[in-house]
N, CA, C and O atoms as CSV, one atom per row, in Angstrom:
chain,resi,resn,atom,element,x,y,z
A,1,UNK,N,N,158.515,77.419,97.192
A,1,UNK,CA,C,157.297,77.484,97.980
A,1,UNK,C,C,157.211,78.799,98.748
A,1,UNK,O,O,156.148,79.389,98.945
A,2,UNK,N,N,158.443,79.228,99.181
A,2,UNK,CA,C,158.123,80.502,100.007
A,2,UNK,C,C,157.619,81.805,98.970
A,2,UNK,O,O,156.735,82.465,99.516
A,3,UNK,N,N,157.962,82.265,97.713
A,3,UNK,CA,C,157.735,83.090,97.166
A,3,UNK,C,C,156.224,82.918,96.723
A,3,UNK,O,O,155.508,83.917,96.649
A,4,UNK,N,N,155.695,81.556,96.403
A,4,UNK,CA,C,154.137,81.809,96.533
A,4,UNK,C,C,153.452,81.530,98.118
A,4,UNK,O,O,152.543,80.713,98.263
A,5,UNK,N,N,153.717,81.901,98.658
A,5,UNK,CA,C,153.198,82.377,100.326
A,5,UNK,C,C,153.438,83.736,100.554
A,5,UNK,O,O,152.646,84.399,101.224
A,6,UNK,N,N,154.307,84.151,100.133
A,6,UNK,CA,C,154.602,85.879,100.147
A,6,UNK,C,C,153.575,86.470,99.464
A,6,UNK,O,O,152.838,87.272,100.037
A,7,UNK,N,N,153.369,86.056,97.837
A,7,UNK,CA,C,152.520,86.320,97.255
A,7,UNK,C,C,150.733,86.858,97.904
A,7,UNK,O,O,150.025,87.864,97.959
A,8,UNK,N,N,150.711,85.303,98.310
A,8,UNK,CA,C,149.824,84.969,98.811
A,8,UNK,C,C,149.440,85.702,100.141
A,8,UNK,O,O,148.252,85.983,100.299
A,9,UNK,N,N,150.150,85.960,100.896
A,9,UNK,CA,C,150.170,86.777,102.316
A,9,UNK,C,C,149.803,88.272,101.892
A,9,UNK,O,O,148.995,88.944,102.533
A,10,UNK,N,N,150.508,88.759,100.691
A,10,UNK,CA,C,150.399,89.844,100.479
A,10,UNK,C,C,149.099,90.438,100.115
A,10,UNK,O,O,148.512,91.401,100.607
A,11,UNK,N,N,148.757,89.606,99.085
A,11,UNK,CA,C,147.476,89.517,98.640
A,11,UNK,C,C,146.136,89.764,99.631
A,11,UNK,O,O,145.017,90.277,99.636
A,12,UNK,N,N,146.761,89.272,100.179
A,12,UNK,CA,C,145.571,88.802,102.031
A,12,UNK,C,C,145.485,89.578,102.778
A,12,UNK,O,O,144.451,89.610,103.446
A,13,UNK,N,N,146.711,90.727,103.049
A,13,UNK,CA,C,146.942,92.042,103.955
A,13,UNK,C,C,146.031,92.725,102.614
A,13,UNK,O,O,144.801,92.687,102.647
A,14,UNK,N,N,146.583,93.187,101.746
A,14,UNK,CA,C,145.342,93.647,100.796
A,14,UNK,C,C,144.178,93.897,100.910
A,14,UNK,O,O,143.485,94.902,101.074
A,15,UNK,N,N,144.035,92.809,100.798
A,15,UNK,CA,C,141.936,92.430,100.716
A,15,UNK,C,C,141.633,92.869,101.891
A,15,UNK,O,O,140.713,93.663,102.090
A,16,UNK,N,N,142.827,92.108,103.319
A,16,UNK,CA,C,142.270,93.123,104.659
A,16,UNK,C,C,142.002,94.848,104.406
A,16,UNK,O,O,140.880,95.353,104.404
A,17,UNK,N,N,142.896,95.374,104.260
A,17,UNK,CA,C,143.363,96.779,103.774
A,17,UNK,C,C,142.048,97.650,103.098
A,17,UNK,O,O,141.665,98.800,103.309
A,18,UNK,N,N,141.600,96.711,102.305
A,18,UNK,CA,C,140.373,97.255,101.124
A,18,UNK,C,C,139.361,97.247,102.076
A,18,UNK,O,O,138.799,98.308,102.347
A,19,UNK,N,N,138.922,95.814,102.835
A,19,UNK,CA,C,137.710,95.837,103.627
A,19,UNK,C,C,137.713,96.735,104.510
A,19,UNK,O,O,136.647,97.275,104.804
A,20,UNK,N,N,138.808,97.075,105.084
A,20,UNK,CA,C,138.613,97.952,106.240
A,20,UNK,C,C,138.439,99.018,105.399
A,20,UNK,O,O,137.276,99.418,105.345
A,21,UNK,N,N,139.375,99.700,104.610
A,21,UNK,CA,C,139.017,101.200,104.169
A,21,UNK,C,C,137.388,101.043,103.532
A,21,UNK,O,O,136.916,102.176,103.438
A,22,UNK,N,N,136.630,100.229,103.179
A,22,UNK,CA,C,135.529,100.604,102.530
A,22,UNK,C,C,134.589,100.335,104.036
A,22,UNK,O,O,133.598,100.996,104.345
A,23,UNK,N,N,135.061,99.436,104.681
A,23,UNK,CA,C,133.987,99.780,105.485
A,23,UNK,C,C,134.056,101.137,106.508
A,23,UNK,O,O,133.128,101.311,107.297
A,24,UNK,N,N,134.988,101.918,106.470
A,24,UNK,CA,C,135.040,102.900,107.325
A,24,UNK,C,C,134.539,104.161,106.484
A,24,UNK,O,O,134.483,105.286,106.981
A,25,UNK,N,N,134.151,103.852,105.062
A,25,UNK,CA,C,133.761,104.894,103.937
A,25,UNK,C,C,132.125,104.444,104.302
A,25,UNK,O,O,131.224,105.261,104.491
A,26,UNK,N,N,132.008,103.293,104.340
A,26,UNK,CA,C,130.261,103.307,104.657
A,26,UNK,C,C,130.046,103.954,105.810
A,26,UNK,O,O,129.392,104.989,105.942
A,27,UNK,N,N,130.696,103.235,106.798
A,27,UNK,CA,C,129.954,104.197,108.034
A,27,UNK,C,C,130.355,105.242,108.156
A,27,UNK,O,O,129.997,105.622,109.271
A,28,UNK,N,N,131.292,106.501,107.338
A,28,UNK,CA,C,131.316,107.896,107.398
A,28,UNK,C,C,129.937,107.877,106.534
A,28,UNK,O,O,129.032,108.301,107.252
A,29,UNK,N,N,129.406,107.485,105.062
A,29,UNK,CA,C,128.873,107.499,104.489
A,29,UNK,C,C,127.303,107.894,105.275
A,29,UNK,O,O,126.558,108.831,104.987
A,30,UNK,N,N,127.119,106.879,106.303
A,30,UNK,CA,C,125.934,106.653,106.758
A,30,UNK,C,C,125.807,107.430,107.529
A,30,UNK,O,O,124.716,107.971,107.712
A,31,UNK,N,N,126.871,107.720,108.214
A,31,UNK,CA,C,127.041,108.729,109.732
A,31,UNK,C,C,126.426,110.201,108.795
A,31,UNK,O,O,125.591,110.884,109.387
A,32,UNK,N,N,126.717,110.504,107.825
A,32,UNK,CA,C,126.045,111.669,106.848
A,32,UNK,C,C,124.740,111.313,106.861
A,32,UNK,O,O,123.967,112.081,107.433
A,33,UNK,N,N,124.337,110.383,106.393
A,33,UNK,CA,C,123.064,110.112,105.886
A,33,UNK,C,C,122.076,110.713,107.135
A,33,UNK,O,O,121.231,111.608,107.158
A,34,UNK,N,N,122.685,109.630,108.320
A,34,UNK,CA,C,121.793,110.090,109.721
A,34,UNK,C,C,121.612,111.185,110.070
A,34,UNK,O,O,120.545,111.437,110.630
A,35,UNK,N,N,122.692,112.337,109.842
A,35,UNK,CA,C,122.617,113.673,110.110
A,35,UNK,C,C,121.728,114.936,109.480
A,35,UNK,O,O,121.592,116.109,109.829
A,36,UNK,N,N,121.177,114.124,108.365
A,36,UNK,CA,C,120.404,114.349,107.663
A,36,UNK,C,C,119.120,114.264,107.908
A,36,UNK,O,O,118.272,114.490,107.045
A,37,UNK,N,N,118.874,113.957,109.016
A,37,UNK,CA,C,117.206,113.014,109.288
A,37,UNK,C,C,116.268,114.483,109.616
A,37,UNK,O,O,115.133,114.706,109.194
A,38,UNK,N,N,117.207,115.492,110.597
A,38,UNK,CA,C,115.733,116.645,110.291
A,38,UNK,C,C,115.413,117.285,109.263
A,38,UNK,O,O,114.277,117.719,109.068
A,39,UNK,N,N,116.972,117.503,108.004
A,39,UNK,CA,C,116.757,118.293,106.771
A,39,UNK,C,C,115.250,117.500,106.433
A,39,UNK,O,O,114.227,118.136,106.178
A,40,UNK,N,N,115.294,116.481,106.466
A,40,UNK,CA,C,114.432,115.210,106.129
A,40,UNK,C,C,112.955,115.475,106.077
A,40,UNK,O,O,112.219,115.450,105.090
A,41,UNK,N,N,112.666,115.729,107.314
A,41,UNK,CA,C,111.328,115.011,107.479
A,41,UNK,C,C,110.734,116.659,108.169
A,41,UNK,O,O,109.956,116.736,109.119
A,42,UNK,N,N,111.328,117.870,107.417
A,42,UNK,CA,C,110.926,118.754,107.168
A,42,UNK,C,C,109.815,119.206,106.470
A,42,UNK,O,O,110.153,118.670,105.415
A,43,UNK,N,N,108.822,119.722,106.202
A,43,UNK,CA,C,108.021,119.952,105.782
A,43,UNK,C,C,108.219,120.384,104.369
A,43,UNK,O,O,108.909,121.398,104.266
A,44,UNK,N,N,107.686,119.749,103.001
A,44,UNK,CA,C,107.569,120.113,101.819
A,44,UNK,C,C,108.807,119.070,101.129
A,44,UNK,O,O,109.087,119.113,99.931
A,45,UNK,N,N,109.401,118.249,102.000
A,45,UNK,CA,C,109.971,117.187,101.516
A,45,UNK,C,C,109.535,116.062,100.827
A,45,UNK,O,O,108.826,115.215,101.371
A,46,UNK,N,N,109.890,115.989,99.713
A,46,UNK,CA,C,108.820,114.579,99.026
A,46,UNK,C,C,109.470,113.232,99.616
A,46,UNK,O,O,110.648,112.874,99.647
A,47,UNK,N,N,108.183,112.550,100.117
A,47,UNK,CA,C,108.071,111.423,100.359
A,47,UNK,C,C,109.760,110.386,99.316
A,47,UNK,O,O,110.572,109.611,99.822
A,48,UNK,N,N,109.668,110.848,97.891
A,48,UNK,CA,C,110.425,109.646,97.470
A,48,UNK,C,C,111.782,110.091,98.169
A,48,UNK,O,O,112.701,109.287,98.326
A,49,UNK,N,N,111.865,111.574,98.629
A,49,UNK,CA,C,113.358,111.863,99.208
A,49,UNK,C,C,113.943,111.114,100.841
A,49,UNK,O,O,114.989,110.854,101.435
A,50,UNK,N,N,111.948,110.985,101.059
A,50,UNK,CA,C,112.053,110.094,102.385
A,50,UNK,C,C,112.412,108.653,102.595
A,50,UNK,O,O,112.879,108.198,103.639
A,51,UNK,N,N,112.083,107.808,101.229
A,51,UNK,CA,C,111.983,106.536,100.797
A,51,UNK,C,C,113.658,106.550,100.889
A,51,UNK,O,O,114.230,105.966,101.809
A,52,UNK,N,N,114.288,107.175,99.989
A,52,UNK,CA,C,115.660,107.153,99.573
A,52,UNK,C,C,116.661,107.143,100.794
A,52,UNK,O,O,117.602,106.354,100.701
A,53,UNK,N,N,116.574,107.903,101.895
A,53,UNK,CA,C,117.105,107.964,103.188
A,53,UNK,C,C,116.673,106.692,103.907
A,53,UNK,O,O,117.594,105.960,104.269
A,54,UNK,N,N,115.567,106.349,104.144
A,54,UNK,CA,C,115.729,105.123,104.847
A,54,UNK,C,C,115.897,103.897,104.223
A,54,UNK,O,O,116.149,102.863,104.842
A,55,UNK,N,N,115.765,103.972,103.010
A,55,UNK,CA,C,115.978,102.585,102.359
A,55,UNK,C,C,118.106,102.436,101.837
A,55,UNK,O,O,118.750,101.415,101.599
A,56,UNK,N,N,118.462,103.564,101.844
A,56,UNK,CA,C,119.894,103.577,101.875
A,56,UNK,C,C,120.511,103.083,102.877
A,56,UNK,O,O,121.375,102.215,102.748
A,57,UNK,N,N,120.011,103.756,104.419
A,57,UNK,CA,C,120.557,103.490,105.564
A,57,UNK,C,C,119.415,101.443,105.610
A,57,UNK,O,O,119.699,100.311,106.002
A,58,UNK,N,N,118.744,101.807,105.251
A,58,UNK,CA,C,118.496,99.826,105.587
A,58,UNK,C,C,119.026,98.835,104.852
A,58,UNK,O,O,119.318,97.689,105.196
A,59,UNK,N,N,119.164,99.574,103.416
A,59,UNK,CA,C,120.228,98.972,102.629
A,59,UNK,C,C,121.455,98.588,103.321
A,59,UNK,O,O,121.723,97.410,103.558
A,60,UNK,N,N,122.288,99.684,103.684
A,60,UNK,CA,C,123.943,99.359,103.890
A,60,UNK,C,C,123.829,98.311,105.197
A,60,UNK,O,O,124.692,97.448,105.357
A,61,UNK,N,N,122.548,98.472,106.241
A,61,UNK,CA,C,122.257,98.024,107.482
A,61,UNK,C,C,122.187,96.050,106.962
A,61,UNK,O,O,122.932,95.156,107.364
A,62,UNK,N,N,121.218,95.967,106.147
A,62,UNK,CA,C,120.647,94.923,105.584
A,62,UNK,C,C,122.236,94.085,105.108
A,62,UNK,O,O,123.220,94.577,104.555
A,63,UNK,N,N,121.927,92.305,105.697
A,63,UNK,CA,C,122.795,91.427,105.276
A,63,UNK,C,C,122.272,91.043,104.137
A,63,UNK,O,O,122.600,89.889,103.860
A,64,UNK,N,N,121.613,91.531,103.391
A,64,UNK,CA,C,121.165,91.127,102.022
A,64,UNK,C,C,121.690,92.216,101.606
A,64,UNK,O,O,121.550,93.319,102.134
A,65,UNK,N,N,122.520,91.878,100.329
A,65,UNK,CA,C,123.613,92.567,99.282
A,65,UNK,C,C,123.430,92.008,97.835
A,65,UNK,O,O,122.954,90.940,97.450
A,66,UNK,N,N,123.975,93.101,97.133
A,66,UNK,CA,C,123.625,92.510,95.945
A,66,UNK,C,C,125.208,92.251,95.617
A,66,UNK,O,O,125.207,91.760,94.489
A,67,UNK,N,N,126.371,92.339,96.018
A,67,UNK,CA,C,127.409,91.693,96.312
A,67,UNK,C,C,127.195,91.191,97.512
A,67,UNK,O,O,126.349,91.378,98.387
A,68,UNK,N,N,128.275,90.408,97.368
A,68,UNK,CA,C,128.729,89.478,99.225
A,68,UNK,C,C,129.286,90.724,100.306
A,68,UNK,O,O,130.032,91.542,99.767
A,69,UNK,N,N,129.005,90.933,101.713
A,69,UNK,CA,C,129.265,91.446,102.367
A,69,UNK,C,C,130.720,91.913,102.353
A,69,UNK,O,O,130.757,93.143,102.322
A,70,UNK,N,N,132.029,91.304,102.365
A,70,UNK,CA,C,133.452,91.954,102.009
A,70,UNK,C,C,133.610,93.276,101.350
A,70,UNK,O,O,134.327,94.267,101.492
A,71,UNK,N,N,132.288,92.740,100.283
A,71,UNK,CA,C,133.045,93.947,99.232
A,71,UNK,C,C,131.916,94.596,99.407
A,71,UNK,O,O,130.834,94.071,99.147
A,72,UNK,N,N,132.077,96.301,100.053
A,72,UNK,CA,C,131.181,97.039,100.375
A,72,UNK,C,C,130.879,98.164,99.298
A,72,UNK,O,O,130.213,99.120,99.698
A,73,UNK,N,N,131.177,98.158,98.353
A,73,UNK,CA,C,131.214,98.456,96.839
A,73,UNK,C,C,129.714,99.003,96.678
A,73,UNK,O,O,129.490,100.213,96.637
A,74,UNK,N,N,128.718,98.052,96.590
A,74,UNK,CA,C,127.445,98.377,96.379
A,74,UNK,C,C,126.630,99.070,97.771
A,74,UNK,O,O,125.464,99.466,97.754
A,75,UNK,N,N,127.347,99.095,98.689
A,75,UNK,CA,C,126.565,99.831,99.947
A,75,UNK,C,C,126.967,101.710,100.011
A,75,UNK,O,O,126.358,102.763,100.201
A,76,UNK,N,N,128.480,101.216,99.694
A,76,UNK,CA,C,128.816,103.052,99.135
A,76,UNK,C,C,128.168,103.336,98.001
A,76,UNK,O,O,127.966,104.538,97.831
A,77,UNK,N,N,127.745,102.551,97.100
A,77,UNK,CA,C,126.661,103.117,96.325
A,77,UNK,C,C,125.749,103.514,95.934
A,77,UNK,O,O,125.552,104.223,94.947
A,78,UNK,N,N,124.738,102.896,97.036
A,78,UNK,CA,C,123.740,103.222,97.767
A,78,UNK,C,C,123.520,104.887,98.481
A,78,UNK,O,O,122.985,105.965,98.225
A,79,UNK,N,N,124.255,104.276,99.419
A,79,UNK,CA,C,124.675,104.922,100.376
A,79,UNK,C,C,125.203,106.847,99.444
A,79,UNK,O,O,124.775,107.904,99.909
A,80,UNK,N,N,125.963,106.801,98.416
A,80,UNK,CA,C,126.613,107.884,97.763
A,80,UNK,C,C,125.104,108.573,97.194
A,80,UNK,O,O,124.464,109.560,97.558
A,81,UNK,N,N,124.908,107.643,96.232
A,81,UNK,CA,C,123.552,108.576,95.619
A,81,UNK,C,C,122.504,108.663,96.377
A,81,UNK,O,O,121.764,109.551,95.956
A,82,UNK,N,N,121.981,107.994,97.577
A,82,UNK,CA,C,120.983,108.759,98.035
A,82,UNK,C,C,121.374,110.389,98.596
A,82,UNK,O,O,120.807,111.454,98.350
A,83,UNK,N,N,122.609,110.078,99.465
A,83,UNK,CA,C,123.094,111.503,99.653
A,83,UNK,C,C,123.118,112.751,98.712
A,83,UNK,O,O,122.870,113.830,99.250
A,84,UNK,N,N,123.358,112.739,97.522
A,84,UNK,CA,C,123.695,113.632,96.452
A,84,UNK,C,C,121.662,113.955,95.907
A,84,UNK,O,O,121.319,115.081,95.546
A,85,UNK,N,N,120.578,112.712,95.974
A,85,UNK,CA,C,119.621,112.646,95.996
A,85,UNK,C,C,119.051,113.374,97.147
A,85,UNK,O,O,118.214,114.260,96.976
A,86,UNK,N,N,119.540,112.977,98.485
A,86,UNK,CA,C,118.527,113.817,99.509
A,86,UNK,C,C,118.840,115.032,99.268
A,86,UNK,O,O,118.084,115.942,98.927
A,87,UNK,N,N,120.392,115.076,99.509
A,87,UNK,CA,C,120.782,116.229,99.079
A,87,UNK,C,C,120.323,117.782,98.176
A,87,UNK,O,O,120.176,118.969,98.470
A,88,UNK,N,N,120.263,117.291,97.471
A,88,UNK,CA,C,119.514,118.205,96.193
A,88,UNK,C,C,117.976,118.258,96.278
A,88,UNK,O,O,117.426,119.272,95.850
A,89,UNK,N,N,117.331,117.395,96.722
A,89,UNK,CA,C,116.200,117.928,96.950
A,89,UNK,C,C,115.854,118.217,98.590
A,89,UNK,O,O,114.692,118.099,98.980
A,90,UNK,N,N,116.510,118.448,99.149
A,90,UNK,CA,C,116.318,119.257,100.596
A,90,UNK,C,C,116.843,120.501,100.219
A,90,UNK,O,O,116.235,121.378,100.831
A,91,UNK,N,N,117.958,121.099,99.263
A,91,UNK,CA,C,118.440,122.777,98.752
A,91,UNK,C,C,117.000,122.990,97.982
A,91,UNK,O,O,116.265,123.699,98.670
A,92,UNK,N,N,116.441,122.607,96.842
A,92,UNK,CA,C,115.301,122.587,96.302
A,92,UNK,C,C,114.115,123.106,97.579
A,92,UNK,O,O,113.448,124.141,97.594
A,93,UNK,N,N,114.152,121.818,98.740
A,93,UNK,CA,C,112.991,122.682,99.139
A,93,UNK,C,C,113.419,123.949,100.022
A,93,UNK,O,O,112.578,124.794,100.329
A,94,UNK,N,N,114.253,124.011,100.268
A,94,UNK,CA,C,115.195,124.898,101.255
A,94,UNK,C,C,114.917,126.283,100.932
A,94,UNK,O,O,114.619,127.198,101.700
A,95,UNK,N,N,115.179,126.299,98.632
A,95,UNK,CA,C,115.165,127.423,97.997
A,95,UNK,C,C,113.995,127.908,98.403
A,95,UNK,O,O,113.909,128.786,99.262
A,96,UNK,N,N,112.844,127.290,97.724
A,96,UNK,CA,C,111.376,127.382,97.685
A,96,UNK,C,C,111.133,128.269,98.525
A,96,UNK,O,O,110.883,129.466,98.384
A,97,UNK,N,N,111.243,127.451,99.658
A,97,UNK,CA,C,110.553,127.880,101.390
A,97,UNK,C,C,111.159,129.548,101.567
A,97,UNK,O,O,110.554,130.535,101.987
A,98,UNK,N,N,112.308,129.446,101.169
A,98,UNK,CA,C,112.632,130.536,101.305
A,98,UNK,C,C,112.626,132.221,100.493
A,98,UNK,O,O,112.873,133.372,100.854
A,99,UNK,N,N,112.174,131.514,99.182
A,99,UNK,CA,C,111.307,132.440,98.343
A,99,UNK,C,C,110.022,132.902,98.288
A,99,UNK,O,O,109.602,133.951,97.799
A,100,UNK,N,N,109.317,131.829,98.956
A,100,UNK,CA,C,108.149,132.021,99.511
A,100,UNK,C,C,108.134,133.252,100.780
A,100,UNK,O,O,107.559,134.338,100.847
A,101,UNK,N,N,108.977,132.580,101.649
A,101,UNK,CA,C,109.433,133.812,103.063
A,101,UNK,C,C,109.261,134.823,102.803
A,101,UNK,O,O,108.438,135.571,103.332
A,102,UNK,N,N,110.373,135.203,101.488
A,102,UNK,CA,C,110.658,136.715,101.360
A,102,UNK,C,C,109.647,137.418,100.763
A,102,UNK,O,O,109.753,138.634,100.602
């Protein structure tokens, strides 16, 4: 009996282990996202780049998951590609604006 309780214990520090590291990857995740809010709502920014920022951050916010809350799997996913999404199109308008300038 004791070697399946060890098992079992171990297993359990684990799953603790995972939840915490993913949830401390969302909220670095998000803590980006937010920092992002003037690149944002800059002028010549498309609307869907605007959609994508707040619906990421209401996503990861939102107790509706398309997994169960533990596994934060689908909120860093969210959460990842809108970044790489706002991302690239805030350098896009960044370029523009600034070809225009010169």
């Amino acid at each position: 009996m004791g070697d399946g309780w060890d098992l079992l214990s171990t297993l359990g520090v684990v799953a603790l282990v995972l939840v915490i590291v993913s949830a401390v990857v969302v909220l670095g995740l998000a803590i980006v996202m937010v920092r992002r809010h003037r690149k944002v709502h800059q002028p010549g920014v498309p609307v869907s780049a605007k959609v994508s920022y707040y619906g990421s951050i209401i996503y990861a916010l939102s107790p509706v998951d398309a997994l169960p809350d533990p596994v934060l799997i689908d909120d860093i996913g969210v959460l990842a590609a809108a970044l790489v999404y706002v991302g690239h199109v805030v350098k896009k308008v960044a370029r523009k604006r600034s070809k225009t300038s010169s």
